[in-house]
Structure formats: C-alpha cells, structure tokens
C-alpha cells in the first residue's frame, strides 16, 4: 500500500528514471485532481516541467455514460466514429455536446492553471500521471490528447491499476508504467492509507510551486526554432492579445495564423504547420484573436468583421516590429479564421501577398471575395463534402490567383494519417512561392 499520493509519486519517480533517456525532453502531465500530487513528485524528481492535462468526455446525450469522443485544450478532439454511427447521432447533437464540453475544458484549465500558458508538448515525451486506474477511460483519452497535441512519445505512469486495464492502455501509450497490478483492484483508494480528496486550490498551488523549479521556460526554449523567438503582446487597438512571434534568420516572409472558432494560438495543428514553415525559413505569428472574456461570447467567435478588423490591426503591429519590418506577409486561416483572413486581405491598401485556407469557410467572407488581391490557396479534405462545395463556390467568386487543393480521404480537421503533413507541405510551397524563399 501507499502511504499517500506523495509516497506514490516518489516511488513512481524512482521507477520512471529507467524509462526516460538522458536526451529526452520530458513534460509531466497530471490528471486533475488526484493525479497532480503524484505528478508533482515525478516532475520534481525528473527535473521536468509540470502541467495538467484537462480532458472532457463527449457523452451521448441520451446515454451520457457512453462516450463518443473527448476534447482537450488547443482544439484537440478525439472522435469514435463507430459510436456516432451506432447511436445515429446527428451533426447538431454532437456539435452541441462538443461546444459545452470545450467550454468546460477552458474553464477548468483557467481555474487550475491561472494565466500560465499550457506547456508545449511538440516533439517532447509526455508522461501522463494519475493516482490509479480502474476502467482507464480518462487515462486513455488523456494519452490520445497528449499525442494529438504533438507529443513524440507518450508514457502513462500510475501507482496502481487492474491488469486488464493496464494491458489495454498499451494500445494508446508507447509505454505504461504501473507499480501494482492486483488481481482484485476493488477501488484505487483501497491501496492508499490516506486517500483524502485533492482540492482545486491544492492543484493550483502545486502547479505554481512547480513552474519555476522545473525550469519550464528553459525547457520550452530548448525546443524552439532557431532565430528570433519570443512571446509577445500584440497591440490590437483597445486590447492586447498574447502571441508567439518566430522569425528565422534571413526569413523570406512572415505568416500570420488566424485560428478558427473554439481554437487558440495553442492549436496543435497550427503549431505543427508553423514549425514546418519555420523550417523552410518563413517567420510565423500565432496569436489569440479574442481575449478570454470576448471568446466566451459565441457571437464574437463568429463575427467575421470583428475578427478581420483585429487581423488588420495585428498586421500593422507586425510591420512595426524590427524583426519583421519590411518582410512580405501571408495569412494562414482555418475554419472561420480563413473567412477573416480573406476579409482582411480584401481591405483597401492591403499588402498581404498570399492566403492559405485549411478546411476554411471562405463563403463567410461573402461580398468581400471579389476584392481579394492576395494569391489564395484553398485546402479542403476530400471527405469534407459540405465544406468542399462551399469552397468551390467561393473560388468562383475570387478574381485573384487561386487554387483549390483537395486532400484525398481527409475529414474537416485532417486527423487522418499523413493528412496534416500534406496540408503543411502544400502551404509551405504556396508561401515560399509567393512570399519568397529565405535569404
């Protein structure tokens, strides 16, 4: 038995030392609430950043205990299409559940983490920690979300779990570390002398204590692309918006990312594409279009005129930055962000050279489409039928240079193997061709 979660964490950390290579860049992710005290000890022992991984199950409306998927931060979603088909859920039903649970993810993350940004998982080893697993449902989803957020390797670490569950979790984790696998688990709490409830306040305090000790800032910097790379506050008129500006040496241009509804600058898909562009010698700016309070109003999320106005102001701010001054600018828009990008590119005097839309809704730019002068690439999944039709109709209204590229078999979020890589390659070719190669 374990004395308490601290004891379990110390013992787990000892076992994990042999599972982590000296050259691996590790992030420890605790499942709130009980997993965080265990994860805190692991992070301290491994000298790794500590963060929470907030996930929410998407329950079938008439049978909530049955999950058809899950959502996490940064717009990550994991959908079980077999359950959707089996239960005959409509798009409206799944969208309503997803919208509610996404809001819960953001609320919980803000409550626990405060103003700190999530730790970047791109290319790093994510160690997902809980205080024990019985059915393993939450741990399974957390591993999937960690991988979707860009983790190159996922390790699930728990003090105790049933043998069947531990075996099944090896399907979603590269490695599972479990100290005790009793044949009769009964309940996780049975294996602790002290299994008192962990509060939100305790979780927030552990995260606060871990942030400076784990060298989180240095750990993130180690995976940053070379060249100028900084977290910025973008002046967008009446508000300041957080963002990340990366400009490689000799950059041929800068691409401003315009995320879609329900997403943010932490979108793992946009971060992946940004990394590919950085590697090709292009600068990138990822920023939040709305403040947290503004984003809570769904009317703002779909106000294309407001989003486009923000984008125009942000583009003006970018031109005043010494690292980006004089460089040609492109826009990469996803979903509703693509409409905002095209709207902004149609503004009189706009000098935006190129626009790429990923699974976008250019139709929402409406009457502004004929005024767009920037070379425009529309990328749509072949299995995203409705959006593909909308893009075809929108392209007919464009008078600028334009091209529609269909990624075969891809759905709206390009979750299929190789689909996002295809998107990144197409975008990279378009931007380097229209903004210019690196010097």
CSV table of C-alpha atoms in Angstrom, one decimal:
chain,number,residue,atom,x,y,z
A,1,UNK,CA,0.0,0.0,0.0
A,2,UNK,CA,1.0,3.6,-0.5
A,3,UNK,CA,1.0,6.0,2.5
A,4,UNK,CA,-0.5,8.8,0.4
A,5,UNK,CA,-0.2,10.4,-3.1
A,6,UNK,CA,3.2,11.9,-2.3
A,7,UNK,CA,4.6,8.5,-1.3
A,8,UNK,CA,3.1,7.0,-4.5
A,9,UNK,CA,4.7,9.8,-6.6
A,10,UNK,CA,8.2,9.3,-5.1
A,11,UNK,CA,8.0,5.5,-5.7
A,12,UNK,CA,6.7,6.1,-9.3
A,13,UNK,CA,9.5,8.6,-10.0
A,14,UNK,CA,12.1,6.0,-8.9
A,15,UNK,CA,10.7,3.5,-11.5
A,16,UNK,CA,10.5,6.1,-14.2
A,17,UNK,CA,14.2,7.1,-14.0
A,18,UNK,CA,15.0,4.0,-16.0
A,19,UNK,CA,12.2,4.7,-18.6
A,20,UNK,CA,13.4,8.1,-19.6
A,21,UNK,CA,16.5,8.6,-21.8
A,22,UNK,CA,19.1,11.2,-21.0
A,23,UNK,CA,18.4,13.0,-24.3
A,24,UNK,CA,14.6,13.0,-23.9
A,25,UNK,CA,12.9,16.3,-23.3
A,26,UNK,CA,10.1,15.4,-20.8
A,27,UNK,CA,6.9,17.1,-19.7
A,28,UNK,CA,4.9,15.6,-16.8
A,29,UNK,CA,1.1,15.9,-17.1
A,30,UNK,CA,-1.1,15.3,-14.0
A,31,UNK,CA,-4.7,14.3,-14.4
A,32,UNK,CA,-6.7,16.6,-12.1
A,33,UNK,CA,-7.3,16.4,-9.4
A,34,UNK,CA,-5.8,13.3,-7.7
A,35,UNK,CA,-3.1,12.7,-10.3
A,36,UNK,CA,-1.5,16.1,-9.8
A,37,UNK,CA,0.1,15.5,-6.3
A,38,UNK,CA,1.6,12.2,-7.7
A,39,UNK,CA,2.8,14.0,-10.9
A,40,UNK,CA,4.3,16.8,-8.8
A,41,UNK,CA,6.7,14.4,-7.1
A,42,UNK,CA,7.6,12.8,-10.5
A,43,UNK,CA,8.3,16.2,-12.1
A,44,UNK,CA,10.5,17.2,-9.2
A,45,UNK,CA,12.5,14.0,-9.3
A,46,UNK,CA,13.0,14.2,-13.1
A,47,UNK,CA,13.5,18.0,-13.1
A,48,UNK,CA,10.8,18.3,-15.7
A,49,UNK,CA,8.0,20.8,-16.3
A,50,UNK,CA,4.7,20.0,-14.6
A,51,UNK,CA,1.3,20.8,-16.2
A,52,UNK,CA,-2.2,19.5,-16.1
A,53,UNK,CA,-3.9,17.7,-18.9
A,54,UNK,CA,-7.6,18.7,-19.0
A,55,UNK,CA,-9.9,16.4,-20.9
A,56,UNK,CA,-13.6,16.1,-21.1
A,57,UNK,CA,-15.6,13.1,-22.3
A,58,UNK,CA,-18.2,13.7,-25.0
A,59,UNK,CA,-21.2,11.7,-23.8
A,60,UNK,CA,-24.1,10.5,-26.0
A,61,UNK,CA,-26.9,12.9,-25.0
A,62,UNK,CA,-29.5,10.2,-24.1
A,63,UNK,CA,-26.8,7.9,-22.6
A,64,UNK,CA,-24.1,10.2,-21.0
A,65,UNK,CA,-22.0,7.4,-19.6
A,66,UNK,CA,-21.4,6.2,-23.2
A,67,UNK,CA,-18.7,8.4,-24.7
A,68,UNK,CA,-18.4,9.1,-28.4
A,69,UNK,CA,-15.2,11.0,-28.0
A,70,UNK,CA,-13.3,13.6,-26.0
A,71,UNK,CA,-11.9,17.1,-26.2
A,72,UNK,CA,-8.8,18.8,-24.8
A,73,UNK,CA,-7.1,22.1,-24.9
A,74,UNK,CA,-6.0,23.7,-28.1
A,75,UNK,CA,-8.9,22.5,-30.1
A,76,UNK,CA,-7.9,18.8,-29.8
A,77,UNK,CA,-10.7,16.4,-30.3
A,78,UNK,CA,-10.8,12.6,-30.4
A,79,UNK,CA,-14.0,11.1,-32.0
A,80,UNK,CA,-15.1,7.5,-32.0
A,81,UNK,CA,-16.9,7.4,-35.4
A,82,UNK,CA,-18.2,3.9,-34.7
A,83,UNK,CA,-20.2,5.1,-31.7
A,84,UNK,CA,-21.5,8.1,-33.6
A,85,UNK,CA,-22.8,5.8,-36.3
A,86,UNK,CA,-24.1,3.2,-33.9
A,87,UNK,CA,-26.1,5.7,-31.9
A,88,UNK,CA,-27.2,7.6,-35.0
A,89,UNK,CA,-26.1,10.9,-33.6
A,90,UNK,CA,-26.8,13.9,-35.8
A,91,UNK,CA,-24.2,16.6,-36.5
A,92,UNK,CA,-26.3,19.1,-34.4
A,93,UNK,CA,-26.3,16.8,-31.4
A,94,UNK,CA,-22.6,16.1,-31.5
A,95,UNK,CA,-21.8,19.8,-32.1
A,96,UNK,CA,-23.9,20.8,-29.0
A,97,UNK,CA,-22.2,18.4,-26.7
A,98,UNK,CA,-18.8,19.3,-28.0
A,99,UNK,CA,-19.4,23.1,-27.6
A,100,UNK,CA,-20.4,22.6,-24.0
A,101,UNK,CA,-17.5,20.4,-23.1
A,102,UNK,CA,-15.0,22.6,-24.9
A,103,UNK,CA,-16.2,25.5,-22.7
A,104,UNK,CA,-15.7,23.2,-19.6
A,105,UNK,CA,-12.2,22.4,-20.7
A,106,UNK,CA,-11.3,26.1,-21.0
A,107,UNK,CA,-13.0,26.9,-17.6
A,108,UNK,CA,-11.2,24.1,-15.8
A,109,UNK,CA,-7.9,24.9,-17.3
A,110,UNK,CA,-8.1,28.6,-16.4
A,111,UNK,CA,-9.3,27.6,-12.9
A,112,UNK,CA,-6.3,25.3,-12.3
A,113,UNK,CA,-3.5,26.9,-14.3
A,114,UNK,CA,-4.4,30.6,-13.9
A,115,UNK,CA,-2.8,32.9,-16.5
A,116,UNK,CA,0.0,30.5,-17.4
A,117,UNK,CA,0.0,29.0,-20.9
A,118,UNK,CA,0.0,25.2,-21.3
A,119,UNK,CA,3.4,23.7,-21.7
A,120,UNK,CA,4.2,22.9,-25.3
A,121,UNK,CA,4.3,19.2,-26.0
A,122,UNK,CA,5.6,19.3,-29.6
A,123,UNK,CA,8.3,16.8,-30.1
A,124,UNK,CA,8.6,16.0,-26.4
A,125,UNK,CA,8.0,13.0,-24.2
A,126,UNK,CA,4.7,13.4,-22.3
A,127,UNK,CA,4.4,11.4,-19.1
A,128,UNK,CA,0.7,11.2,-18.2
A,129,UNK,CA,0.2,10.6,-14.5
A,130,UNK,CA,-2.8,9.6,-12.4
A,131,UNK,CA,-3.2,8.2,-8.9
A,132,UNK,CA,-4.5,5.0,-10.2
A,133,UNK,CA,-6.7,3.5,-12.9
A,134,UNK,CA,-9.8,1.3,-12.6
A,135,UNK,CA,-11.6,1.4,-16.0
A,136,UNK,CA,-8.9,3.6,-17.5
A,137,UNK,CA,-11.3,5.7,-19.6
A,138,UNK,CA,-9.9,9.1,-18.6
A,139,UNK,CA,-6.3,7.9,-18.8
A,140,UNK,CA,-6.9,6.6,-22.3
A,141,UNK,CA,-8.3,9.9,-23.6
A,142,UNK,CA,-5.5,11.8,-21.9
A,143,UNK,CA,-2.9,9.8,-23.8
A,144,UNK,CA,-4.7,10.4,-27.1
A,145,UNK,CA,-5.0,14.1,-26.4
A,146,UNK,CA,-1.3,14.4,-25.4
A,147,UNK,CA,-0.3,12.7,-28.7
A,148,UNK,CA,-2.7,15.0,-30.7
A,149,UNK,CA,-1.0,18.0,-29.0
A,150,UNK,CA,2.3,17.0,-30.6
A,151,UNK,CA,4.0,14.7,-28.1
A,152,UNK,CA,6.5,12.4,-29.9
A,153,UNK,CA,6.3,9.8,-27.2
A,154,UNK,CA,3.6,9.1,-24.6
A,155,UNK,CA,4.2,7.3,-21.3
A,156,UNK,CA,1.4,6.5,-18.9
A,157,UNK,CA,2.5,6.2,-15.3
A,158,UNK,CA,0.3,5.2,-12.4
A,159,UNK,CA,0.9,3.7,-9.0
A,160,UNK,CA,-1.9,1.0,-9.2
A,161,UNK,CA,-4.2,-0.4,-11.8
A,162,UNK,CA,-6.1,-3.6,-12.8
A,163,UNK,CA,-4.1,-6.0,-15.0
A,164,UNK,CA,-6.7,-5.9,-17.8
A,165,UNK,CA,-6.9,-2.1,-17.9
A,166,UNK,CA,-3.1,-1.7,-17.8
A,167,UNK,CA,-2.8,-4.1,-20.8
A,168,UNK,CA,-5.5,-2.3,-22.8
A,169,UNK,CA,-3.8,1.1,-22.2
A,170,UNK,CA,-0.7,-0.1,-24.0
A,171,UNK,CA,-2.8,0.5,-27.2
A,172,UNK,CA,-2.7,4.3,-26.7
A,173,UNK,CA,0.7,4.8,-24.9
A,174,UNK,CA,4.2,3.9,-26.0
A,175,UNK,CA,4.9,2.7,-22.5
A,176,UNK,CA,2.8,2.0,-19.4
A,177,UNK,CA,4.5,2.1,-16.0
A,178,UNK,CA,2.4,0.7,-13.1
A,179,UNK,CA,3.8,-0.3,-9.7
A,180,UNK,CA,1.0,-2.5,-8.5
A,181,UNK,CA,-1.4,-4.6,-10.6
A,182,UNK,CA,-3.6,-6.6,-8.1
A,183,UNK,CA,-5.9,-9.2,-9.5
A,184,UNK,CA,-8.7,-7.7,-7.4
A,185,UNK,CA,-8.3,-3.9,-7.5
A,186,UNK,CA,-11.7,-3.3,-5.8
A,187,UNK,CA,-11.1,0.5,-5.8
A,188,UNK,CA,-8.0,2.7,-6.3
A,189,UNK,CA,-8.4,4.3,-2.8
A,190,UNK,CA,-8.1,0.9,-1.1
A,191,UNK,CA,-4.4,0.9,-2.0
A,192,UNK,CA,-3.7,4.1,-0.1
A,193,UNK,CA,-3.6,4.7,3.7
A,194,UNK,CA,-4.5,8.3,3.1
A,195,UNK,CA,-6.7,8.9,0.0
A,196,UNK,CA,-8.3,12.2,1.0
A,197,UNK,CA,-9.8,14.3,-1.7
A,198,UNK,CA,-7.5,16.7,-3.5
A,199,UNK,CA,-8.9,20.2,-4.0
A,200,UNK,CA,-8.6,22.6,-6.9
A,201,UNK,CA,-6.7,25.0,-4.6
A,202,UNK,CA,-4.1,22.3,-3.9
A,203,UNK,CA,-3.7,21.6,-7.6
A,204,UNK,CA,-3.3,25.3,-8.4
A,205,UNK,CA,-0.7,25.6,-5.6
A,206,UNK,CA,1.3,22.6,-6.8
A,207,UNK,CA,1.4,24.0,-10.4
A,208,UNK,CA,2.5,27.3,-9.1
A,209,UNK,CA,5.3,25.8,-7.0
A,210,UNK,CA,6.5,23.5,-9.8
A,211,UNK,CA,6.7,26.2,-12.6
A,212,UNK,CA,9.9,27.9,-11.5
A,213,UNK,CA,11.5,24.8,-10.1
A,214,UNK,CA,11.1,22.7,-13.2
A,215,UNK,CA,12.7,25.3,-15.5
A,216,UNK,CA,9.6,25.4,-17.6
A,217,UNK,CA,10.7,28.5,-19.6
A,218,UNK,CA,14.1,27.0,-20.3
A,219,UNK,CA,12.6,23.7,-21.3
A,220,UNK,CA,10.3,25.3,-23.9
A,221,UNK,CA,13.1,27.4,-25.2
A,222,UNK,CA,15.2,24.3,-25.9
A,223,UNK,CA,12.6,23.1,-28.5
A,224,UNK,CA,12.1,26.5,-30.1
A,225,UNK,CA,13.2,27.0,-33.7
A,226,UNK,CA,16.5,29.0,-34.1
A,227,UNK,CA,16.4,32.7,-34.7
A,228,UNK,CA,14.2,35.3,-33.1
A,229,UNK,CA,11.5,33.7,-30.9
A,230,UNK,CA,9.5,35.4,-28.3
A,231,UNK,CA,6.2,35.5,-26.5
A,232,UNK,CA,4.6,38.9,-27.4
A,233,UNK,CA,1.6,41.0,-26.5
A,234,UNK,CA,0.1,42.3,-29.7
A,235,UNK,CA,-1.4,45.7,-29.8
A,236,UNK,CA,-4.8,45.3,-31.5
A,237,UNK,CA,-6.3,48.7,-30.6
A,238,UNK,CA,-8.4,48.6,-27.5
A,239,UNK,CA,-7.0,45.2,-26.3
A,240,UNK,CA,-3.6,43.4,-26.2
A,241,UNK,CA,-3.6,39.9,-27.4
A,242,UNK,CA,-1.0,37.2,-26.4
A,243,UNK,CA,1.0,35.6,-29.2
A,244,UNK,CA,4.3,34.0,-30.3
A,245,UNK,CA,6.5,35.5,-32.9
A,246,UNK,CA,9.2,33.4,-34.6
A,247,UNK,CA,11.4,34.8,-37.3
A,248,UNK,CA,14.3,32.6,-38.5
A,249,UNK,CA,17.5,34.2,-39.8
A,250,UNK,CA,17.1,35.5,-43.3
A,251,UNK,CA,13.3,34.9,-43.3
A,252,UNK,CA,11.6,35.3,-46.7
A,253,UNK,CA,8.4,36.5,-45.1
A,254,UNK,CA,6.1,36.1,-42.1
A,255,UNK,CA,2.8,34.1,-42.0
A,256,UNK,CA,0.1,35.2,-39.6
A,257,UNK,CA,-2.1,32.4,-38.3
A,258,UNK,CA,-5.8,33.0,-38.0
A,259,UNK,CA,-7.4,30.2,-35.9
A,260,UNK,CA,-11.0,29.1,-36.2
A,261,UNK,CA,-13.8,29.0,-33.7
A,262,UNK,CA,-13.1,27.2,-30.4
A,263,UNK,CA,-9.3,27.3,-31.0
A,264,UNK,CA,-6.4,29.5,-29.9
A,265,UNK,CA,-2.8,30.2,-30.6
A,266,UNK,CA,-2.0,26.8,-28.9
A,267,UNK,CA,-3.8,24.8,-31.6
A,268,UNK,CA,-1.5,21.8,-32.2
A,269,UNK,CA,-2.4,21.7,-35.9
A,270,UNK,CA,-1.4,25.3,-36.4
A,271,UNK,CA,1.7,24.9,-34.3
A,272,UNK,CA,2.7,21.9,-36.4
A,273,UNK,CA,2.2,23.8,-39.7
A,274,UNK,CA,4.1,26.8,-38.2
A,275,UNK,CA,7.0,24.5,-37.3
A,276,UNK,CA,7.2,23.3,-40.9
A,277,UNK,CA,7.1,26.9,-42.2
A,278,UNK,CA,9.9,27.9,-39.7
A,279,UNK,CA,12.0,25.0,-41.0
A,280,UNK,CA,11.5,26.4,-44.5
A,281,UNK,CA,12.8,29.8,-43.5
A,282,UNK,CA,9.5,31.6,-43.0
A,283,UNK,CA,8.5,33.6,-39.9
A,284,UNK,CA,5.2,32.9,-38.1
A,285,UNK,CA,2.9,34.8,-35.7
A,286,UNK,CA,0.4,32.8,-33.7
A,287,UNK,CA,-1.9,34.9,-31.6
A,288,UNK,CA,-5.3,34.8,-29.9
A,289,UNK,CA,-7.9,36.7,-31.9
A,290,UNK,CA,-10.0,37.4,-28.8
A,291,UNK,CA,-9.4,37.9,-25.1
A,292,UNK,CA,-10.7,35.1,-22.8
A,293,UNK,CA,-13.8,37.2,-21.9
A,294,UNK,CA,-14.5,38.0,-25.5
A,295,UNK,CA,-14.1,34.4,-26.5
A,296,UNK,CA,-16.8,33.3,-24.0
A,297,UNK,CA,-19.4,35.2,-26.2
A,298,UNK,CA,-20.1,32.9,-29.2
A,299,UNK,CA,-21.3,36.0,-31.1
A,300,UNK,CA,-17.7,37.3,-31.1
A,301,UNK,CA,-16.3,34.0,-32.3
A,302,UNK,CA,-18.4,34.1,-35.5
A,303,UNK,CA,-18.2,37.9,-36.1
A,304,UNK,CA,-16.1,37.8,-39.2
A,305,UNK,CA,-16.0,41.6,-39.5
A,306,UNK,CA,-14.6,41.9,-35.9
A,307,UNK,CA,-12.0,39.2,-36.4
A,308,UNK,CA,-10.9,40.7,-39.7
A,309,UNK,CA,-10.5,44.1,-38.1
A,310,UNK,CA,-8.4,42.6,-35.4
A,311,UNK,CA,-6.3,40.9,-38.0
A,312,UNK,CA,-5.7,44.2,-39.9
A,313,UNK,CA,-4.5,45.9,-36.7
A,314,UNK,CA,-2.3,42.9,-35.8
A,315,UNK,CA,-0.7,43.1,-39.3
A,316,UNK,CA,0.0,46.7,-38.8
A,317,UNK,CA,1.6,46.0,-35.4
A,318,UNK,CA,3.7,43.3,-37.1
A,319,UNK,CA,5.1,45.7,-39.6
A,320,UNK,CA,6.4,47.9,-36.8
A,321,UNK,CA,8.4,45.1,-35.2
A,322,UNK,CA,12.2,45.3,-36.0
A,323,UNK,CA,12.4,41.6,-36.7
A,324,UNK,CA,9.6,41.6,-39.2
A,325,UNK,CA,9.7,45.1,-40.7
A,326,UNK,CA,9.8,45.0,-44.5
A,327,UNK,CA,9.0,41.3,-44.8
A,328,UNK,CA,6.1,40.2,-47.1
A,329,UNK,CA,3.1,38.9,-45.1
A,330,UNK,CA,0.8,36.0,-45.7
A,331,UNK,CA,-2.2,34.7,-43.8
A,332,UNK,CA,-2.9,31.0,-42.8
A,333,UNK,CA,-6.6,30.7,-41.8
A,334,UNK,CA,-8.5,27.7,-40.5
A,335,UNK,CA,-12.3,27.3,-40.4
A,336,UNK,CA,-13.9,30.8,-39.6
A,337,UNK,CA,-10.3,32.2,-39.4
A,338,UNK,CA,-10.0,31.7,-43.2
A,339,UNK,CA,-13.0,33.9,-43.7
A,340,UNK,CA,-11.4,36.6,-41.5
A,341,UNK,CA,-8.1,36.3,-43.4
A,342,UNK,CA,-9.8,36.8,-46.8
A,343,UNK,CA,-11.9,39.6,-45.4
A,344,UNK,CA,-8.8,41.4,-44.2
A,345,UNK,CA,-6.9,40.7,-47.4
A,346,UNK,CA,-9.7,42.5,-49.3
A,347,UNK,CA,-9.3,45.7,-47.3
A,348,UNK,CA,-8.2,48.7,-49.5
A,349,UNK,CA,-4.5,49.1,-49.3
A,350,UNK,CA,-3.9,45.6,-48.1
A,351,UNK,CA,-0.4,44.4,-49.0
A,352,UNK,CA,-0.9,40.8,-47.9
A,353,UNK,CA,0.8,38.7,-50.6
A,354,UNK,CA,-0.7,35.2,-50.0
A,355,UNK,CA,-3.5,33.5,-48.2
A,356,UNK,CA,-3.9,29.8,-47.4
A,357,UNK,CA,-7.2,28.4,-46.1
A,358,UNK,CA,-7.2,25.0,-44.3
A,359,UNK,CA,-10.7,23.5,-44.1
A,360,UNK,CA,-11.9,27.1,-44.2
A,361,UNK,CA,-15.2,28.8,-44.7
A,362,UNK,CA,-14.4,31.4,-47.4
A,363,UNK,CA,-18.1,31.7,-48.1
A,364,UNK,CA,-18.4,33.6,-44.8
A,365,UNK,CA,-16.3,36.4,-46.4
A,366,UNK,CA,-19.3,36.9,-48.7
A,367,UNK,CA,-19.2,40.0,-50.8
A,368,UNK,CA,-15.6,40.7,-50.0
A,369,UNK,CA,-14.3,37.8,-52.0
A,370,UNK,CA,-14.1,39.6,-55.4
A,371,UNK,CA,-11.9,42.3,-53.7
A,372,UNK,CA,-9.2,39.9,-52.6
A,373,UNK,CA,-5.9,40.5,-54.4
A,374,UNK,CA,-3.7,38.1,-52.5
A,375,UNK,CA,-2.8,34.8,-54.2
A,376,UNK,CA,-5.2,32.3,-52.4
A,377,UNK,CA,-4.8,28.5,-51.8
A,378,UNK,CA,-7.9,26.7,-50.6
A,379,UNK,CA,-7.1,23.3,-49.0
A,380,UNK,CA,-10.1,21.0,-48.2
A,381,UNK,CA,-10.4,17.4,-47.2
A,382,UNK,CA,-11.9,15.1,-49.8
A,383,UNK,CA,-14.3,13.6,-47.2
A,384,UNK,CA,-15.4,17.1,-46.0
A,385,UNK,CA,-18.2,17.3,-48.6
A,386,UNK,CA,-20.2,20.3,-47.5
A,387,UNK,CA,-17.2,22.5,-46.9
A,388,UNK,CA,-15.7,21.3,-50.2
A,389,UNK,CA,-18.8,22.5,-52.0
A,390,UNK,CA,-18.7,25.9,-50.2
A,391,UNK,CA,-15.0,26.3,-51.2
A,392,UNK,CA,-15.7,25.5,-54.8
A,393,UNK,CA,-18.5,28.1,-54.9
A,394,UNK,CA,-16.3,30.7,-53.1
A,395,UNK,CA,-13.4,30.1,-55.5
A,396,UNK,CA,-15.7,31.1,-58.4
A,397,UNK,CA,-16.1,34.5,-56.8
A,398,UNK,CA,-12.4,35.1,-56.4
A,399,UNK,CA,-10.8,37.3,-59.1
A,400,UNK,CA,-7.2,36.9,-57.8
A,401,UNK,CA,-4.8,34.0,-58.5
A,402,UNK,CA,-6.4,31.0,-56.7
A,403,UNK,CA,-6.1,27.2,-56.5
A,404,UNK,CA,-8.2,24.6,-54.8
A,405,UNK,CA,-6.3,21.5,-53.5
A,406,UNK,CA,-8.3,18.5,-52.2
A,407,UNK,CA,-6.5,16.1,-49.7
A,408,UNK,CA,-8.0,12.7,-50.6
A,409,UNK,CA,-9.8,11.0,-47.8
A,410,UNK,CA,-9.3,13.7,-45.2
A,411,UNK,CA,-12.1,15.0,-43.0
A,412,UNK,CA,-12.6,18.5,-41.7
A,413,UNK,CA,-9.8,18.5,-39.1
A,414,UNK,CA,-7.3,16.5,-41.2
A,415,UNK,CA,-6.9,13.9,-38.5
A,416,UNK,CA,-6.1,11.0,-40.8
A,417,UNK,CA,-2.5,9.7,-41.0
A,418,UNK,CA,-0.5,11.9,-43.3
A,419,UNK,CA,-3.3,14.5,-43.9
A,420,UNK,CA,-1.9,17.3,-41.8
A,421,UNK,CA,1.6,16.7,-43.3
A,422,UNK,CA,0.0,17.1,-46.7
A,423,UNK,CA,-1.5,20.4,-45.7
A,424,UNK,CA,1.8,21.7,-44.3
A,425,UNK,CA,3.6,20.8,-47.5
A,426,UNK,CA,1.0,22.5,-49.7
A,427,UNK,CA,1.1,25.6,-47.5
A,428,UNK,CA,4.8,25.7,-47.4
A,429,UNK,CA,5.1,25.5,-51.2
A,430,UNK,CA,2.5,28.2,-51.7
A,431,UNK,CA,4.0,30.7,-49.2
A,432,UNK,CA,7.6,30.2,-50.3
A,433,UNK,CA,6.4,30.7,-53.9
A,434,UNK,CA,4.5,33.9,-53.2
A,435,UNK,CA,6.4,35.4,-50.3
A,436,UNK,CA,9.8,34.5,-51.3
A,437,UNK,CA,12.5,31.9,-50.2
A,438,UNK,CA,14.8,32.7,-47.3
A,439,UNK,CA,17.8,34.9,-48.0
